[in-house]
């Protein structure tokens, strides 16, 4: 255990020691059955992935648990990713399950440093699903693919009995040419690095929650779903000191930062006042009892950058329409390793841990 940070009293250190022991314990799934929390991106998801899937499929390409696997095929560096989309409702302000599926897969490739090229599309359709809705979804995917500069080149369709699905689920796999093989990875974060976000957080998750109509909250919000490959390409070209990128989807920015802290065995310290959040998102989050840091985005990235290039990276992000409100929100520190800390507006500090439950299920 590293020395406690200056100002840490004995009681606080006991808490930090206990958290450290828990986090370093071997992952295991304690539940006998799958719950919604296993899909939240939080603690249950990480336990499921590490204890079941990683243990079964362990290999050097999978082990980093990045958003895409990097490998070479006949000397060509490639990146490969896959994702499934079960969002409810299928159509929401600012997008639908179709463009979400394209953008989500493109973005996982982009944050690995790859140029997305080709996608697959697998559809699971429920008996009785309107053909007009399917046509609308596919047209949305076509437009999103065109905007991102990718092509859907193969796919599959399955139909299940009425009541055995929820209209339409989509699985996509994407492949791209890796431009910076071996350069990016959350385990490379170092003491002093800057933490950046590319814009206001939480818009997608709150938009989906309000679109369900279960809450009497009126907010002028649309999803931030968008392809970030152009934004990322400009950033990486301008700032070679970018060490890691993640798109903040399930579990939001808080989950990304916890993954950085765990993978690199560092602390991540962020300033609440520096995190860009629209008033509508903040207000709706307060009414729902949710911290915007945990709310999913679908067009925002988190970047870990060499401190000497933080200003250059910020300027590069702000030159792109998707990054106009980019901000430096914190720094990487050596201690306490494995933790994310938030300096609050009121002058205190609190731990930002991984989610335990799933306050916003089926948002992507």
Coordinates of C-alpha atoms in Angstrom, one line a residue:
X1 CA 0.0 0.0 0.0
X2 CA 1.4 3.4 -1.0
X3 CA 1.8 6.1 1.6
X4 CA -1.5 8.0 2.4
X5 CA -1.9 11.4 0.7
X6 CA -1.0 14.4 2.8
X7 CA -3.8 15.3 5.2
X8 CA -5.3 11.8 5.4
X9 CA -6.1 10.9 9.1
X10 CA -6.0 7.3 10.5
X11 CA -9.7 6.7 10.1
X12 CA -9.7 7.8 6.4
X13 CA -6.7 5.6 5.8
X14 CA -8.5 2.6 7.2
X15 CA -11.4 3.2 4.8
X16 CA -8.9 3.6 1.9
X17 CA -7.1 0.3 2.9
X18 CA -10.5 -1.6 3.0
X19 CA -11.4 -0.3 -0.4
X20 CA -8.0 -1.3 -1.7
X21 CA -8.3 -4.8 -0.4
X22 CA -11.8 -5.2 -1.9
X23 CA -10.7 -3.9 -5.3
X24 CA -7.7 -6.2 -5.5
X25 CA -9.7 -9.3 -4.6
X26 CA -10.3 -11.8 -7.4
X27 CA -13.5 -10.9 -9.2
X28 CA -16.5 -13.2 -8.7
X29 CA -20.2 -13.1 -9.4
X30 CA -22.1 -13.4 -6.2
X31 CA -25.6 -13.4 -7.6
X32 CA -27.2 -16.7 -8.8
X33 CA -29.1 -15.0 -11.6
X34 CA -28.3 -12.1 -14.0
X35 CA -29.8 -8.8 -12.9
X36 CA -30.2 -5.4 -14.7
X37 CA -27.2 -4.2 -12.7
X38 CA -25.0 -6.6 -14.7
X39 CA -25.6 -4.4 -17.7
X40 CA -25.1 -1.1 -16.1
X41 CA -21.3 -0.7 -16.7
X42 CA -20.7 -0.6 -13.0
X43 CA -19.4 -3.0 -10.4
X44 CA -21.7 -5.9 -11.4
X45 CA -20.7 -5.5 -15.0
X46 CA -17.0 -5.5 -14.2
X47 CA -17.4 -8.6 -12.0
X48 CA -19.4 -10.4 -14.7
X49 CA -16.9 -9.6 -17.4
X50 CA -13.8 -10.4 -15.4
X51 CA -15.1 -13.5 -13.5
X52 CA -17.0 -15.2 -16.3
X53 CA -15.9 -14.0 -19.7
X54 CA -12.3 -13.0 -19.2
X55 CA -11.6 -16.1 -17.2
X56 CA -13.1 -18.3 -20.0
X57 CA -11.6 -16.5 -23.0
X58 CA -8.4 -15.0 -21.6
X59 CA -5.8 -14.1 -24.2
X60 CA -3.5 -11.2 -24.9
X61 CA -5.9 -9.4 -27.2
X62 CA -8.8 -9.5 -24.8
X63 CA -6.9 -9.0 -21.5
X64 CA -6.5 -5.2 -21.8
X65 CA -10.3 -4.9 -21.8
X66 CA -10.1 -1.9 -24.1
X67 CA -13.1 -0.8 -26.3
X68 CA -11.5 -2.5 -29.3
X69 CA -8.9 -5.3 -29.7
X70 CA -5.8 -4.4 -31.6
X71 CA -4.0 -7.0 -33.8
X72 CA -2.1 -7.4 -37.1
X73 CA -3.2 -9.3 -40.1
X74 CA -0.5 -9.9 -42.7
X75 CA 1.3 -6.9 -41.2
X76 CA -1.6 -4.5 -41.3
X77 CA -2.6 -3.1 -37.9
X78 CA -6.3 -3.5 -37.3
X79 CA -8.9 -2.8 -34.6
X80 CA -12.0 -4.9 -34.0
X81 CA -15.0 -4.2 -31.8
X82 CA -18.5 -5.4 -31.2
X83 CA -21.6 -4.1 -29.4
X84 CA -25.3 -4.7 -28.9
X85 CA -28.1 -2.2 -28.6
X86 CA -31.3 -2.7 -26.7
X87 CA -32.3 0.9 -26.0
X88 CA -35.9 1.6 -24.9
X89 CA -37.7 3.5 -26.5
X90 CA -36.3 2.8 -29.9
X91 CA -36.9 6.3 -31.1
X92 CA -36.0 9.3 -28.9
X93 CA -35.2 13.0 -29.3
X94 CA -32.0 13.3 -31.3
X95 CA -31.8 9.8 -32.6
X96 CA -32.9 6.2 -32.6
X97 CA -31.6 2.7 -32.1
X98 CA -30.3 2.7 -35.7
X99 CA -27.9 5.6 -35.6
X100 CA -27.0 4.7 -32.0
X101 CA -25.8 1.3 -33.3
X102 CA -23.6 2.8 -36.0
X103 CA -22.2 5.6 -33.9
X104 CA -21.5 3.4 -30.8
X105 CA -19.4 1.0 -32.9
X106 CA -17.7 3.7 -34.8
X107 CA -16.8 5.5 -31.6
X108 CA -15.3 2.3 -30.0
X109 CA -13.0 2.0 -33.0
X110 CA -12.2 5.7 -33.0
X111 CA -11.1 5.9 -29.4
X112 CA -8.7 3.0 -30.0
X113 CA -6.9 5.2 -32.6
X114 CA -8.4 3.4 -35.6
X115 CA -10.1 4.7 -38.7
X116 CA -13.4 2.9 -38.9
X117 CA -14.0 1.1 -42.2
X118 CA -16.6 -1.7 -42.2
X119 CA -19.5 -2.8 -40.0
X120 CA -21.7 -5.8 -39.7
X121 CA -25.4 -5.5 -38.6
X122 CA -27.4 -8.3 -36.9
X123 CA -31.1 -7.8 -36.2
X124 CA -33.2 -9.6 -33.7
X125 CA -36.8 -8.7 -34.5
X126 CA -40.0 -9.5 -32.6
X127 CA -42.9 -11.0 -34.4
X128 CA -45.4 -8.1 -35.1
X129 CA -42.7 -5.4 -35.2
X130 CA -44.0 -2.8 -37.8
X131 CA -42.1 -2.9 -41.1
X132 CA -42.4 0.9 -41.3
X133 CA -40.4 1.2 -38.0
X134 CA -37.8 -1.2 -39.3
X135 CA -37.5 0.8 -42.4
X136 CA -37.0 3.9 -40.4
X137 CA -34.3 2.3 -38.3
X138 CA -32.4 1.1 -41.3
X139 CA -32.7 4.5 -43.0
X140 CA -31.2 6.1 -39.9
X141 CA -28.4 3.6 -39.9
X142 CA -27.7 4.4 -43.6
X143 CA -27.5 8.1 -42.9
X144 CA -25.2 7.6 -39.8
X145 CA -22.9 5.2 -41.7
X146 CA -22.6 7.8 -44.5
X147 CA -21.8 10.6 -42.0
X148 CA -19.1 8.4 -40.3
X149 CA -17.6 7.3 -43.6
X150 CA -18.2 3.5 -43.0
X151 CA -20.1 0.8 -44.8
X152 CA -22.3 -2.0 -43.5
X153 CA -21.0 -5.0 -45.5
X154 CA -22.7 -8.0 -44.0
X155 CA -25.4 -9.0 -41.4
X156 CA -27.9 -11.4 -40.1
X157 CA -31.7 -11.3 -39.2
X158 CA -33.5 -13.4 -36.7
X159 CA -37.2 -13.2 -35.7
X160 CA -38.5 -14.4 -32.3
X161 CA -42.0 -15.0 -31.2
X162 CA -44.2 -12.1 -30.0
X163 CA -43.4 -11.2 -26.4
X164 CA -39.9 -12.7 -26.6
X165 CA -38.2 -9.4 -27.3
X166 CA -38.9 -5.7 -27.3
X167 CA -39.4 -4.9 -31.0
X168 CA -35.9 -4.7 -32.2
X169 CA -32.4 -5.4 -30.9
X170 CA -29.3 -4.7 -33.0
X171 CA -25.8 -6.1 -32.8
X172 CA -22.9 -4.5 -34.7
X173 CA -19.3 -5.4 -35.2
X174 CA -16.8 -2.9 -36.6
X175 CA -13.3 -3.2 -38.1
X176 CA -10.9 -0.4 -38.8
X177 CA -7.3 0.4 -39.7
X178 CA -5.2 1.1 -36.6
X179 CA -3.3 4.4 -37.0
X180 CA -1.4 4.4 -33.7
X181 CA -0.8 0.7 -32.8
X182 CA 0.2 0.2 -29.2
X183 CA 0.1 3.9 -28.4
X184 CA -3.2 4.3 -26.6
X185 CA -4.4 2.5 -23.4
X186 CA -5.9 3.4 -20.1
X187 CA -3.1 1.5 -18.3
X188 CA -0.6 4.2 -19.6
X189 CA -2.0 7.0 -17.5
X190 CA 0.7 8.7 -15.3
X191 CA 1.0 11.0 -12.4
X192 CA 0.4 14.6 -13.5
X193 CA -1.6 13.7 -16.7
X194 CA -4.6 16.0 -17.5
X195 CA -8.1 14.6 -17.8
X196 CA -10.3 16.1 -20.5
X197 CA -13.9 15.6 -21.6
X198 CA -15.0 16.7 -25.1
X199 CA -18.3 18.4 -24.1
X200 CA -21.3 18.4 -21.7
X201 CA -22.0 15.0 -20.2
X202 CA -25.1 13.0 -19.5
X203 CA -27.3 14.2 -22.3
X204 CA -28.0 10.8 -23.9
X205 CA -29.0 9.0 -20.7
X206 CA -31.3 11.7 -19.4
X207 CA -32.9 12.1 -22.8
X208 CA -33.7 8.4 -22.9
X209 CA -35.1 8.5 -19.3
X210 CA -37.4 11.4 -20.1
X211 CA -38.5 9.9 -23.4
X212 CA -40.0 6.9 -21.6
X213 CA -42.7 9.3 -20.3
X214 CA -42.6 7.8 -16.8
X215 CA -41.6 11.1 -15.2
X216 CA -43.4 14.4 -15.3
X217 CA -40.3 16.4 -16.2
X218 CA -40.2 18.8 -19.1
X219 CA -36.7 19.4 -20.4
X220 CA -35.5 20.6 -23.8
X221 CA -32.9 17.8 -24.3
X222 CA -31.8 15.7 -27.2
X223 CA -29.3 12.8 -27.2
X224 CA -25.7 13.6 -28.0
X225 CA -25.4 10.5 -30.2
X226 CA -22.8 11.3 -32.9
X227 CA -19.7 9.7 -34.5
X228 CA -16.5 11.0 -32.9
X229 CA -14.0 9.6 -35.4
X230 CA -13.4 13.1 -36.9
X231 CA -13.0 14.7 -33.5
X232 CA -10.6 12.0 -32.4
X233 CA -8.5 12.1 -35.6
X234 CA -8.0 15.8 -35.2
X235 CA -7.0 15.4 -31.5
X236 CA -4.5 12.6 -32.1
X237 CA -2.9 14.5 -35.0
X238 CA -2.5 17.7 -32.9
X239 CA -1.4 16.1 -29.6
X240 CA 0.9 13.1 -29.7
X241 CA 0.8 13.2 -25.9
X242 CA -2.7 11.7 -25.7
X243 CA -2.2 8.5 -23.7
X244 CA -5.7 7.1 -23.6
X245 CA -9.2 7.7 -24.9
X246 CA -12.6 6.3 -24.0
X247 CA -16.2 7.1 -25.0
X248 CA -18.2 7.6 -21.9
X249 CA -21.2 5.3 -22.5
X250 CA -22.7 3.0 -19.9
X251 CA -21.8 4.2 -16.4
X252 CA -20.7 7.6 -17.8
X253 CA -17.5 9.5 -17.1
X254 CA -17.3 8.2 -13.6
X255 CA -16.9 4.6 -14.8
X256 CA -14.3 5.5 -17.4
X257 CA -12.2 7.3 -14.7
X258 CA -12.5 4.3 -12.4
X259 CA -11.3 2.1 -15.2
X260 CA -8.3 4.4 -15.7
X261 CA -7.5 4.4 -12.0
X262 CA -7.7 0.6 -11.7
X263 CA -5.8 -0.2 -14.9
X264 CA -2.9 2.3 -14.3
X265 CA -2.9 2.0 -10.5
X266 CA -3.2 5.7 -10.1
X267 CA -5.7 8.2 -8.6
X268 CA -7.8 10.4 -10.7
X269 CA -8.8 13.7 -9.1
X270 CA -11.5 15.8 -10.8
X271 CA -13.0 19.2 -9.9
X272 CA -16.8 19.3 -9.8
X273 CA -16.9 22.9 -11.0
X274 CA -14.9 22.1 -14.1
X275 CA -17.2 19.3 -15.4
X276 CA -19.4 20.6 -18.2
X277 CA -23.1 19.8 -17.5
X278 CA -26.1 21.5 -19.1
X279 CA -28.6 23.0 -16.7
X280 CA -31.3 20.7 -18.1
X281 CA -29.3 17.6 -17.4
X282 CA -28.3 18.8 -13.9
X283 CA -31.8 19.7 -13.0
X284 CA -33.3 16.4 -14.3
X285 CA -30.5 14.4 -12.6
X286 CA -31.2 16.1 -9.3
X287 CA -34.9 15.2 -9.5
X288 CA -34.0 11.6 -10.4
X289 CA -31.5 11.4 -7.6
X290 CA -28.7 10.6 -10.1
X291 CA -25.2 12.1 -10.4
X292 CA -24.5 13.3 -14.0
X293 CA -21.0 11.7 -13.8
X294 CA -22.7 8.3 -14.0
X295 CA -25.1 9.1 -16.9
X296 CA -24.3 7.8 -20.3
X297 CA -23.1 9.9 -23.3
X298 CA -23.0 8.7 -26.9
X299 CA -21.0 11.4 -28.5
X300 CA -18.5 12.4 -25.8
X301 CA -14.9 11.2 -25.1
X302 CA -12.6 11.2 -22.1
X303 CA -9.0 11.9 -22.9
X304 CA -5.9 11.3 -20.7
X305 CA -3.2 13.6 -21.9
X306 CA 0.5 14.4 -21.1
X307 CA 0.3 17.6 -19.0
X308 CA 2.7 19.4 -21.4
X309 CA 0.1 19.0 -24.2
X310 CA -3.1 19.6 -22.3
X311 CA -3.7 23.0 -23.8
X312 CA -2.9 21.8 -27.3
X313 CA -5.3 18.9 -26.9
X314 CA -8.0 21.2 -25.5
X315 CA -7.6 23.6 -28.4
X316 CA -7.8 20.7 -30.9
X317 CA -11.1 19.4 -29.4
X318 CA -12.6 22.9 -29.4
X319 CA -11.9 23.3 -33.1
X320 CA -14.3 20.5 -33.9
X321 CA -18.1 21.1 -33.6
X322 CA -18.5 18.2 -31.2
X323 CA -15.8 19.6 -28.9
X324 CA -16.7 23.3 -28.6
X325 CA -17.4 22.9 -24.9
X326 CA -14.5 20.6 -24.2
X327 CA -12.8 21.1 -20.8
X328 CA -10.0 20.0 -18.5
X329 CA -11.7 18.5 -15.6
X330 CA -8.9 17.1 -13.5
X331 CA -5.6 15.4 -13.1
X332 CA -4.0 12.0 -12.6
X333 CA -2.2 11.6 -9.2
X334 CA 0.0 8.9 -7.8
X335 CA -2.1 8.4 -4.6
X336 CA -4.4 7.0 -3.5
X337 CA -4.0 4.4 -6.2
X338 CA -7.1 2.9 -7.7
X339 CA -9.5 5.6 -6.6
X340 CA -11.4 8.5 -8.2
X341 CA -11.8 11.6 -6.0
X342 CA -14.1 14.6 -6.6
X343 CA -13.3 18.0 -5.3
X344 CA -16.8 19.3 -4.7
X345 CA -18.3 22.7 -5.2
X346 CA -18.6 23.1 -1.5
X347 CA -14.9 22.5 -0.8
X348 CA -15.0 18.9 0.3
X349 CA -13.7 15.8 -1.3
X350 CA -15.5 12.5 -1.9
X351 CA -14.8 9.2 -3.5
X352 CA -16.5 8.5 -6.9
X353 CA -16.8 4.8 -7.0
X354 CA -18.2 2.4 -9.6
X355 CA -22.0 2.1 -9.7
X356 CA -23.5 -0.7 -7.7
X357 CA -27.0 -0.8 -9.3
X358 CA -28.5 0.4 -12.5
X359 CA -30.4 3.6 -12.2
X360 CA -30.9 4.0 -15.9
X361 CA -31.3 0.5 -17.5
X362 CA -31.4 0.0 -21.3
X363 CA -30.1 3.4 -22.4
X364 CA -28.0 2.0 -25.3

